[in-house]
Amino acid sequence: MKAQLSLLSVALVASLGSATASAKEPLQFKDVFDFKAAKTTQLSENGEVLSFSATPYRGDATGQVYTLNNNKLLAEIERGTKPQINKAANWVAFTQVPTLLEKETTKKKDTLKNNLVLVNTITGEQQVFENVKDYQLSDDGHWLAYRFDEKADKDADNKDIDDTKNTAKTSEIKPDKKDKAFELIVVNLKDKTTHTVNSVFSYAINTFGSELLVSQGYPDGNDNQVALITLNQTFDTSVLIDEPGVVANKIAWHPTKNIAAFTLGNYVNDDMRRRDHQLKLWQNEQLTNIAAPEKDWTIGKTAKLSWSEDGERLYFENHPKLAAKIKEKKYTDQASLFDYDTIRDQKGLHVWHNNDAEIKPREEQQWKEINKNRHYQAVYHLNGKQVAQLSNTDMPDLAINTNNRTALLGSSNLPYLKRIMYGGFFADYYAVNVQNGERKAIISDYPFRPSLSPSGQFAAYFENSQVQLKDLGNNKVSTLTTAIKATFADDQHDYPSTQPGYGFAGWLADSSQVLVYSKYDIWAFDVKTLKATRLTQGKENNTQYRVIKLDKDQVGFKQDETLLLSATNLQQKQTEITKLNLADNSISKVLSGKKRFDVVKKAKNADKYLFTEQTYQQFPDFYQTDFSFKNPQRVTNLNPQVNDFAWGQKPELINYKGFDGEDLQGVLIKPAGYKKGDKVPVVVYFYRYMSQRMFDFPKMELNHRSNFPMFTSNGYAIFLPDIRFEIGHPGKSSTQTMINATQKLIDLGIADPDKIGLQGHSWAGYQSAFMITQTDMFKAVVSGAPVSNMTSAYSGIRLKSGLARQFQYETGQSRIGKTLFEAPELYIENSPVFFADKVNTPILIMFGDKDDAVPWHEGVQYYLALRRAGKDATFLQYEGEPHHLKKFPNQVDFSIRMMQYFDHYLKGKPAAKWMTEGEAFIEE
């Protein structure tokens, strides 16, 4: 043990357990705070620099920069977060946030400011810029522009652009409330000289680092302007637009040419949703307007703007002009106080009508998150100067890939909004021509996403348990997989809904073949001959091959391309990395072993790859390699302290039978210091399928789940079993599966039958709450956010999405498969609240009282039923928490209480005071 422990440490120390590895310490809760994760990982385009924020679970982050020519840590940045590497990779920029202590103790959070730290990737030198609101580095690393995080001077005479002009003061045109202008500081990073531009709202440096476009906005709006500044010693300035109230909301420079696009609005219309924005193009020293392709359409403030990588297309968003805002009457005089219309305009009311497409909570949620500022996708073709509308009010959704110049996948769920509430998600799908916006129907009323060929001529989808190919030229549909002896339908699908396929790997770039997943393998289907070719041989050795897609915008595979594949052994669970050469369909293994390997990044313009390898005892640090994978080199060592703790034994796979005799597996992790023949306390953590975690390094955090090493380091075994369900009887089928799995541990002589606990959250919280109504096998249960009464939960609301919960029972996770009025007996059969009198197991129920997935009164119902039946039940209500605990104090508190609970019931330790006496609403 450590020589001295703080009072906090003492409060957090977990019990040691009977078997402890010599010379190594058991993990304590405070030790979890120190474990770091790499966040916002960036690999430079030339493959020479790696950066990320090493973020502990509790504490201040440290920005790290590595040079990959020697795998050395070049620089560490205190409190460095969100790293960005410029294209030339000569600078890494970090946002330096305030200390954790400052954030926890400062009452006025808006007084806390961020700094910017630049790291020179050659020398490691750091430059700090204080109070930075936002910033941009030029691609060549010559220039830095950042906004100084203090409000702009209200004196418009302090502006430095064209401040000699004669400005006629008119009435104020105020900016939108959240639109803030700040001083823009332009820094020449070669000679450290600076230049200040006053009152800047938006800005962007061009690709060449030669020009800066700014939108300046002043408090009264009279001197607003859009200007172009030459980045040189004199900062020559050209005013492009000088108009009271003018503002450029979005700015996008062309990737290879000196062309700028921006959206231009004016605060003179103070209704930001009804303010017209124009799309402007600055090209060849001229400013032109790109007209909307639809009549009575406009661009809104929140519209997105982006260029294709080749610069041939400018993607922008627009929407139909909104009708005039309905003005509500207000009380203005004595008569208005008695006017019916005025009185009723002050009401608070939502009318729920049976014919509404969406119930009101869903309508409200969709309004706030999507529909309030709904835009539709359009494109401007630079060379032909043509505009095409790609999505619209009839087909609002479009899967954008700016690299595909031919066709994109569009969809509309509008005809099925009402059915979503009980039947799941459906949509109509289309191929949309990028050139002119024309669309061709692929499939309607479909629950999955089809795969569209790069050319837009073909689409593949899964229907009637087979893979279908549709030629959109003649609408002919061909079934591809009927004669193939392989499993293309997901055989683990145990829901009362349409069985999905295993999905698609993609297409060849010329659209001649579609690559389809079966359970084990990757198949190529020729779109003309329909001939099938199996590209991998996974079925023979129980290995599942899947393509690793590092470039999400890649349009298609070349015919001779060599693909990286993950190769997961479904029996032994390790995930290795292989290569598939499409030229000859040859397979070669490049990373192998009883571990989990993941290729996570590729440098855009270099033969450089990052991958991780992990096991339960090995943290997934970064390794670098080239495409040969012959000489991988370790780069990071983020958590060496793993070796200081009695972490737990090497995980083992346990085989058992499901409720219907199906072969299933679970992962058993014995406690540190375990000796053969020991019978130990076991905590079972589960959800659905868990055995794929065999080689996963555990999440080092405290939240709604057990921290596995906390238990295995302190005398417990952890068991992670797979669970299967029977439609209509999820409670009984999961209970029988769990009994079979746990009994296997007892039969093996590992689990002490009097010391087995169960812990689950959400769907597993429900299962654990139900299981103890059917069996006394478990000596203590911790159940997080469980549904206890399916009859009441059926017509509840998922507050986060606004959806009715009915779909969850009829077609989804709860697996009843029928409505409440079709089969009330099934809803009762599967509801633990109706069998509370049968419970003999102590249970700890946990809920956040702002749960946005499960109504938290489901926990109250079960607690009250158990209380009425005189059972041992404790309810933890965490105030203001959603479905998963978010507040750090609550995460720590629940983790401590869970350990105390199991320590008492499984180890016989004295019960904590709250377990025997509860806690007063207010301690006095």
PDB file of C-alpha atoms in Angstrom, residues 95-287:
ATOM      1  CA  THR A  95      -6.302  25.063 -27.390  1.00  0.00           C
ATOM      2  CA  GLN A  96      -5.052  25.532 -23.838  1.00  0.00           C
ATOM      3  CA  VAL A  97      -8.009  25.395 -21.466  1.00  0.00           C
ATOM      4  CA  PRO A  98      -8.155  26.656 -17.866  1.00  0.00           C
ATOM      5  CA  THR A  99      -7.107  24.311 -15.074  1.00  0.00           C
ATOM      6  CA  LEU A 100      -9.597  21.851 -13.654  1.00  0.00           C
ATOM      7  CA  LEU A 101      -9.414  23.702 -10.352  1.00  0.00           C
ATOM      8  CA  GLU A 102     -10.332  26.976 -12.078  1.00  0.00           C
ATOM      9  CA  LYS A 103     -13.248  25.343 -13.871  1.00  0.00           C
ATOM     10  CA  GLU A 104     -14.553  23.748 -10.679  1.00  0.00           C
ATOM     11  CA  THR A 105     -14.211  26.845  -8.497  1.00  0.00           C
ATOM     12  CA  THR A 106     -15.072  29.729 -10.834  1.00  0.00           C
ATOM     13  CA  LYS A 107     -18.711  30.752 -10.566  1.00  0.00           C
ATOM     14  CA  LYS A 108     -18.789  32.964 -13.662  1.00  0.00           C
ATOM     15  CA  LYS A 109     -17.723  30.495 -16.325  1.00  0.00           C
ATOM     16  CA  ASP A 110     -17.684  33.137 -19.071  1.00  0.00           C
ATOM     17  CA  THR A 111     -14.706  34.770 -17.357  1.00  0.00           C
ATOM     18  CA  LEU A 112     -12.579  31.728 -18.127  1.00  0.00           C
ATOM     19  CA  LYS A 113     -10.611  32.152 -21.357  1.00  0.00           C
ATOM     20  CA  ASN A 114      -8.664  29.765 -23.548  1.00  0.00           C
ATOM     21  CA  ASN A 115      -5.128  30.279 -24.789  1.00  0.00           C
ATOM     22  CA  LEU A 116      -3.571  29.129 -28.031  1.00  0.00           C
ATOM     23  CA  VAL A 117      -0.252  27.275 -27.959  1.00  0.00           C
ATOM     24  CA  LEU A 118       1.733  26.781 -31.168  1.00  0.00           C
ATOM     25  CA  VAL A 119       4.408  24.109 -31.307  1.00  0.00           C
ATOM     26  CA  ASN A 120       7.156  24.286 -33.919  1.00  0.00           C
ATOM     27  CA  THR A 121       7.493  20.725 -35.206  1.00  0.00           C
ATOM     28  CA  ILE A 122      11.169  21.180 -36.043  1.00  0.00           C
ATOM     29  CA  THR A 123      12.454  22.735 -32.840  1.00  0.00           C
ATOM     30  CA  GLY A 124       9.705  21.940 -30.342  1.00  0.00           C
ATOM     31  CA  GLU A 125       9.540  25.633 -29.431  1.00  0.00           C
ATOM     32  CA  GLN A 126       6.201  26.743 -27.974  1.00  0.00           C
ATOM     33  CA  GLN A 127       4.482  30.093 -28.451  1.00  0.00           C
ATOM     34  CA  VAL A 128       1.554  31.090 -26.254  1.00  0.00           C
ATOM     35  CA  PHE A 129      -1.199  33.510 -27.306  1.00  0.00           C
ATOM     36  CA  GLU A 130      -3.558  34.445 -24.497  1.00  0.00           C
ATOM     37  CA  ASN A 131      -7.344  34.847 -24.554  1.00  0.00           C
ATOM     38  CA  VAL A 132      -7.995  33.284 -27.938  1.00  0.00           C
ATOM     39  CA  LYS A 133     -11.578  32.897 -29.128  1.00  0.00           C
ATOM     40  CA  ASP A 134     -10.773  30.989 -32.341  1.00  0.00           C
ATOM     41  CA  TYR A 135      -7.935  30.803 -34.837  1.00  0.00           C
ATOM     42  CA  GLN A 136      -6.699  29.671 -38.245  1.00  0.00           C
ATOM     43  CA  LEU A 137      -3.224  28.677 -39.380  1.00  0.00           C
ATOM     44  CA  SER A 138      -2.309  29.149 -43.018  1.00  0.00           C
ATOM     45  CA  ASP A 139      -1.570  25.947 -44.896  1.00  0.00           C
ATOM     46  CA  ASP A 140       2.074  26.960 -45.383  1.00  0.00           C
ATOM     47  CA  GLY A 141       2.491  27.901 -41.732  1.00  0.00           C
ATOM     48  CA  HIS A 142       3.526  31.470 -42.495  1.00  0.00           C
ATOM     49  CA  TRP A 143       0.468  33.151 -40.955  1.00  0.00           C
ATOM     50  CA  LEU A 144      -1.684  32.823 -37.878  1.00  0.00           C
ATOM     51  CA  ALA A 145      -4.968  34.696 -37.465  1.00  0.00           C
ATOM     52  CA  TYR A 146      -6.864  34.607 -34.191  1.00  0.00           C
ATOM     53  CA  ARG A 147      -9.634  36.545 -32.517  1.00  0.00           C
ATOM     54  CA  PHE A 148      -8.733  38.080 -29.175  1.00  0.00           C
ATOM     55  CA  ASP A 149     -11.378  37.003 -26.670  1.00  0.00           C
ATOM     56  CA  GLU A 150     -12.544  40.387 -25.456  1.00  0.00           C
ATOM     57  CA  LYS A 151     -15.522  42.280 -26.843  1.00  0.00           C
ATOM     58  CA  ALA A 152     -14.717  44.614 -29.721  1.00  0.00           C
ATOM     59  CA  ASP A 153     -14.406  48.318 -28.984  1.00  0.00           C
ATOM     60  CA  LYS A 154     -17.780  50.009 -29.436  1.00  0.00           C
ATOM     61  CA  ASP A 155     -16.074  53.015 -30.972  1.00  0.00           C
ATOM     62  CA  ALA A 156     -16.359  52.418 -34.701  1.00  0.00           C
ATOM     63  CA  ASP A 157     -13.746  55.127 -35.284  1.00  0.00           C
ATOM     64  CA  ASN A 158     -11.095  52.674 -34.029  1.00  0.00           C
ATOM     65  CA  LYS A 159     -11.483  50.450 -37.072  1.00  0.00           C
ATOM     66  CA  ASP A 160      -8.335  50.211 -39.161  1.00  0.00           C
ATOM     67  CA  ILE A 161      -9.873  49.506 -42.561  1.00  0.00           C
ATOM     68  CA  ASP A 162     -10.803  52.565 -44.615  1.00  0.00           C
ATOM     69  CA  ASP A 163     -11.217  54.628 -41.454  1.00  0.00           C
ATOM     70  CA  THR A 164     -10.987  57.886 -43.353  1.00  0.00           C
ATOM     71  CA  LYS A 165     -14.225  57.387 -45.232  1.00  0.00           C
ATOM     72  CA  ASN A 166     -17.170  59.659 -44.511  1.00  0.00           C
ATOM     73  CA  THR A 167     -19.726  57.590 -42.622  1.00  0.00           C
ATOM     74  CA  ALA A 168     -23.230  58.926 -42.334  1.00  0.00           C
ATOM     75  CA  LYS A 169     -24.655  57.657 -39.051  1.00  0.00           C
ATOM     76  CA  THR A 170     -28.077  56.138 -39.393  1.00  0.00           C
ATOM     77  CA  SER A 171     -30.214  54.231 -36.950  1.00  0.00           C
ATOM     78  CA  GLU A 172     -28.598  51.259 -35.289  1.00  0.00           C
ATOM     79  CA  ILE A 173     -28.662  47.873 -37.004  1.00  0.00           C
ATOM     80  CA  LYS A 174     -27.808  45.523 -34.160  1.00  0.00           C
ATOM     81  CA  PRO A 175     -26.230  42.119 -34.723  1.00  0.00           C
ATOM     82  CA  ASP A 176     -27.932  38.946 -33.571  1.00  0.00           C
ATOM     83  CA  LYS A 177     -27.581  38.365 -29.846  1.00  0.00           C
ATOM     84  CA  LYS A 178     -25.056  35.525 -30.143  1.00  0.00           C
ATOM     85  CA  ASP A 179     -23.017  37.124 -32.918  1.00  0.00           C
ATOM     86  CA  LYS A 180     -19.908  38.615 -31.332  1.00  0.00           C
ATOM     87  CA  ALA A 181     -17.133  40.521 -33.062  1.00  0.00           C
ATOM     88  CA  PHE A 182     -13.586  40.579 -31.688  1.00  0.00           C
ATOM     89  CA  GLU A 183     -10.238  42.034 -32.615  1.00  0.00           C
ATOM     90  CA  LEU A 184      -8.462  39.829 -35.139  1.00  0.00           C
ATOM     91  CA  ILE A 185      -4.726  39.522 -34.593  1.00  0.00           C
ATOM     92  CA  VAL A 186      -2.727  38.518 -37.669  1.00  0.00           C
ATOM     93  CA  VAL A 187       0.725  37.138 -36.831  1.00  0.00           C
ATOM     94  CA  ASN A 188       3.623  36.700 -39.225  1.00  0.00           C
ATOM     95  CA  LEU A 189       5.126  33.549 -37.753  1.00  0.00           C
ATOM     96  CA  LYS A 190       8.450  34.104 -39.511  1.00  0.00           C
ATOM     97  CA  ASP A 191       9.298  37.493 -38.025  1.00  0.00           C
ATOM     98  CA  LYS A 192       6.741  37.598 -35.132  1.00  0.00           C
ATOM     99  CA  THR A 193       5.216  40.898 -36.342  1.00  0.00           C
ATOM    100  CA  THR A 194       1.483  41.424 -35.849  1.00  0.00           C
ATOM    101  CA  HIS A 195      -1.360  43.359 -37.430  1.00  0.00           C
ATOM    102  CA  THR A 196      -4.768  44.081 -35.887  1.00  0.00           C
ATOM    103  CA  VAL A 197      -8.121  44.148 -37.652  1.00  0.00           C
ATOM    104  CA  ASN A 198     -10.950  45.531 -35.535  1.00  0.00           C
ATOM    105  CA  SER A 199     -14.374  44.072 -34.908  1.00  0.00           C
ATOM    106  CA  VAL A 200     -14.143  40.830 -36.911  1.00  0.00           C
ATOM    107  CA  PHE A 201     -17.053  38.403 -36.919  1.00  0.00           C
ATOM    108  CA  SER A 202     -15.852  35.826 -39.468  1.00  0.00           C
ATOM    109  CA  TYR A 203     -12.604  35.316 -41.349  1.00  0.00           C
ATOM    110  CA  ALA A 204     -10.628  32.822 -43.448  1.00  0.00           C
ATOM    111  CA  ILE A 205      -7.132  32.567 -44.963  1.00  0.00           C
ATOM    112  CA  ASN A 206      -6.868  31.310 -48.530  1.00  0.00           C
ATOM    113  CA  THR A 207      -5.082  28.111 -49.556  1.00  0.00           C
ATOM    114  CA  PHE A 208      -1.909  29.923 -50.566  1.00  0.00           C
ATOM    115  CA  GLY A 209      -1.608  31.959 -47.374  1.00  0.00           C
ATOM    116  CA  SER A 210      -1.664  35.133 -49.437  1.00  0.00           C
ATOM    117  CA  GLU A 211      -5.066  36.666 -48.656  1.00  0.00           C
ATOM    118  CA  LEU A 212      -7.429  36.986 -45.732  1.00  0.00           C
ATOM    119  CA  LEU A 213     -11.163  37.562 -46.115  1.00  0.00           C
ATOM    120  CA  VAL A 214     -12.896  39.199 -43.140  1.00  0.00           C
ATOM    121  CA  SER A 215     -16.417  40.235 -42.212  1.00  0.00           C
ATOM    122  CA  GLN A 216     -16.387  43.179 -39.831  1.00  0.00           C
ATOM    123  CA  GLY A 217     -19.398  43.990 -37.685  1.00  0.00           C
ATOM    124  CA  TYR A 218     -19.793  46.964 -35.375  1.00  0.00           C
ATOM    125  CA  PRO A 219     -22.293  47.440 -32.520  1.00  0.00           C
ATOM    126  CA  ASP A 220     -24.461  49.928 -34.434  1.00  0.00           C
ATOM    127  CA  GLY A 221     -24.034  48.124 -37.759  1.00  0.00           C
ATOM    128  CA  ASN A 222     -23.390  51.284 -39.768  1.00  0.00           C
ATOM    129  CA  ASP A 223     -19.784  50.518 -40.647  1.00  0.00           C
ATOM    130  CA  ASN A 224     -20.129  46.818 -41.357  1.00  0.00           C
ATOM    131  CA  GLN A 225     -18.146  45.568 -44.334  1.00  0.00           C
ATOM    132  CA  VAL A 226     -16.536  42.587 -46.013  1.00  0.00           C
ATOM    133  CA  ALA A 227     -12.892  43.140 -46.891  1.00  0.00           C
ATOM    134  CA  LEU A 228      -9.976  41.354 -48.510  1.00  0.00           C
ATOM    135  CA  ILE A 229      -6.555  41.806 -46.920  1.00  0.00           C
ATOM    136  CA  THR A 230      -3.303  40.922 -48.649  1.00  0.00           C
ATOM    137  CA  LEU A 231      -0.993  39.065 -46.297  1.00  0.00           C
ATOM    138  CA  ASN A 232       2.278  40.910 -46.728  1.00  0.00           C
ATOM    139  CA  GLN A 233       4.224  43.598 -44.937  1.00  0.00           C
ATOM    140  CA  THR A 234       1.722  46.349 -45.788  1.00  0.00           C
ATOM    141  CA  PHE A 235      -1.551  44.425 -45.408  1.00  0.00           C
ATOM    142  CA  ASP A 236      -3.150  46.122 -48.378  1.00  0.00           C
ATOM    143  CA  THR A 237      -6.936  46.139 -48.010  1.00  0.00           C
ATOM    144  CA  SER A 238      -9.788  46.072 -50.500  1.00  0.00           C
ATOM    145  CA  VAL A 239     -13.347  46.598 -49.329  1.00  0.00           C
ATOM    146  CA  LEU A 240     -15.552  44.197 -51.285  1.00  0.00           C
ATOM    147  CA  ILE A 241     -18.873  45.154 -49.715  1.00  0.00           C
ATOM    148  CA  ASP A 242     -19.603  48.267 -47.652  1.00  0.00           C
ATOM    149  CA  GLU A 243     -23.191  48.326 -46.465  1.00  0.00           C
ATOM    150  CA  PRO A 244     -24.863  49.019 -43.114  1.00  0.00           C
ATOM    151  CA  GLY A 245     -25.762  45.785 -41.327  1.00  0.00           C
ATOM    152  CA  VAL A 246     -23.945  43.511 -43.788  1.00  0.00           C
ATOM    153  CA  VAL A 247     -22.456  40.225 -42.485  1.00  0.00           C
ATOM    154  CA  ALA A 248     -20.713  37.200 -44.028  1.00  0.00           C
ATOM    155  CA  ASN A 249     -21.702  34.145 -42.021  1.00  0.00           C
ATOM    156  CA  LYS A 250     -19.756  31.410 -43.815  1.00  0.00           C
ATOM    157  CA  ILE A 251     -16.524  31.727 -45.791  1.00  0.00           C
ATOM    158  CA  ALA A 252     -14.957  28.938 -47.873  1.00  0.00           C
ATOM    159  CA  TRP A 253     -11.805  29.304 -49.986  1.00  0.00           C
ATOM    160  CA  HIS A 254     -11.265  27.139 -53.050  1.00  0.00           C
ATOM    161  CA  PRO A 255      -8.801  24.288 -52.342  1.00  0.00           C
ATOM    162  CA  THR A 256      -6.456  25.053 -55.259  1.00  0.00           C
ATOM    163  CA  LYS A 257      -7.411  28.461 -56.705  1.00  0.00           C
ATOM    164  CA  ASN A 258      -7.672  31.972 -55.347  1.00  0.00           C
ATOM    165  CA  ILE A 259     -11.471  31.894 -55.269  1.00  0.00           C
ATOM    166  CA  ALA A 260     -13.597  32.616 -52.231  1.00  0.00           C
ATOM    167  CA  ALA A 261     -17.228  31.746 -51.609  1.00  0.00           C
ATOM    168  CA  PHE A 262     -19.240  33.263 -48.791  1.00  0.00           C
ATOM    169  CA  THR A 263     -22.832  33.694 -47.668  1.00  0.00           C
ATOM    170  CA  LEU A 264     -23.897  37.301 -47.222  1.00  0.00           C
ATOM    171  CA  GLY A 265     -26.775  38.546 -45.095  1.00  0.00           C
ATOM    172  CA  ASN A 266     -27.844  41.786 -43.452  1.00  0.00           C
ATOM    173  CA  TYR A 267     -28.906  42.456 -39.881  1.00  0.00           C
ATOM    174  CA  VAL A 268     -31.410  45.020 -41.111  1.00  0.00           C
ATOM    175  CA  ASN A 269     -33.866  42.120 -40.964  1.00  0.00           C
ATOM    176  CA  ASP A 270     -33.755  41.214 -37.271  1.00  0.00           C
ATOM    177  CA  ASP A 271     -35.616  37.917 -37.843  1.00  0.00           C
ATOM    178  CA  MET A 272     -32.613  35.662 -38.425  1.00  0.00           C
ATOM    179  CA  ARG A 273     -34.743  32.768 -39.744  1.00  0.00           C
ATOM    180  CA  ARG A 274     -36.341  34.986 -42.398  1.00  0.00           C
ATOM    181  CA  ARG A 275     -33.249  36.895 -43.375  1.00  0.00           C
ATOM    182  CA  ASP A 276     -32.201  36.350 -46.971  1.00  0.00           C
ATOM    183  CA  HIS A 277     -28.578  35.394 -47.529  1.00  0.00           C
ATOM    184  CA  GLN A 278     -26.887  35.511 -50.890  1.00  0.00           C
ATOM    185  CA  LEU A 279     -24.146  33.213 -52.076  1.00  0.00           C
ATOM    186  CA  LYS A 280     -21.236  35.297 -53.325  1.00  0.00           C
ATOM    187  CA  LEU A 281     -18.190  34.251 -55.327  1.00  0.00           C
ATOM    188  CA  TRP A 282     -14.978  36.303 -55.366  1.00  0.00           C
ATOM    189  CA  GLN A 283     -13.076  35.315 -58.502  1.00  0.00           C
ATOM    190  CA  ASN A 284     -10.706  37.162 -60.837  1.00  0.00           C
ATOM    191  CA  GLU A 285     -11.077  40.337 -58.798  1.00  0.00           C
ATOM    192  CA  GLN A 286     -14.825  40.266 -59.332  1.00  0.00           C
ATOM    193  CA  LEU A 287     -17.752  39.585 -57.037  1.00  0.00           C
TER     194      LEU A 287
END
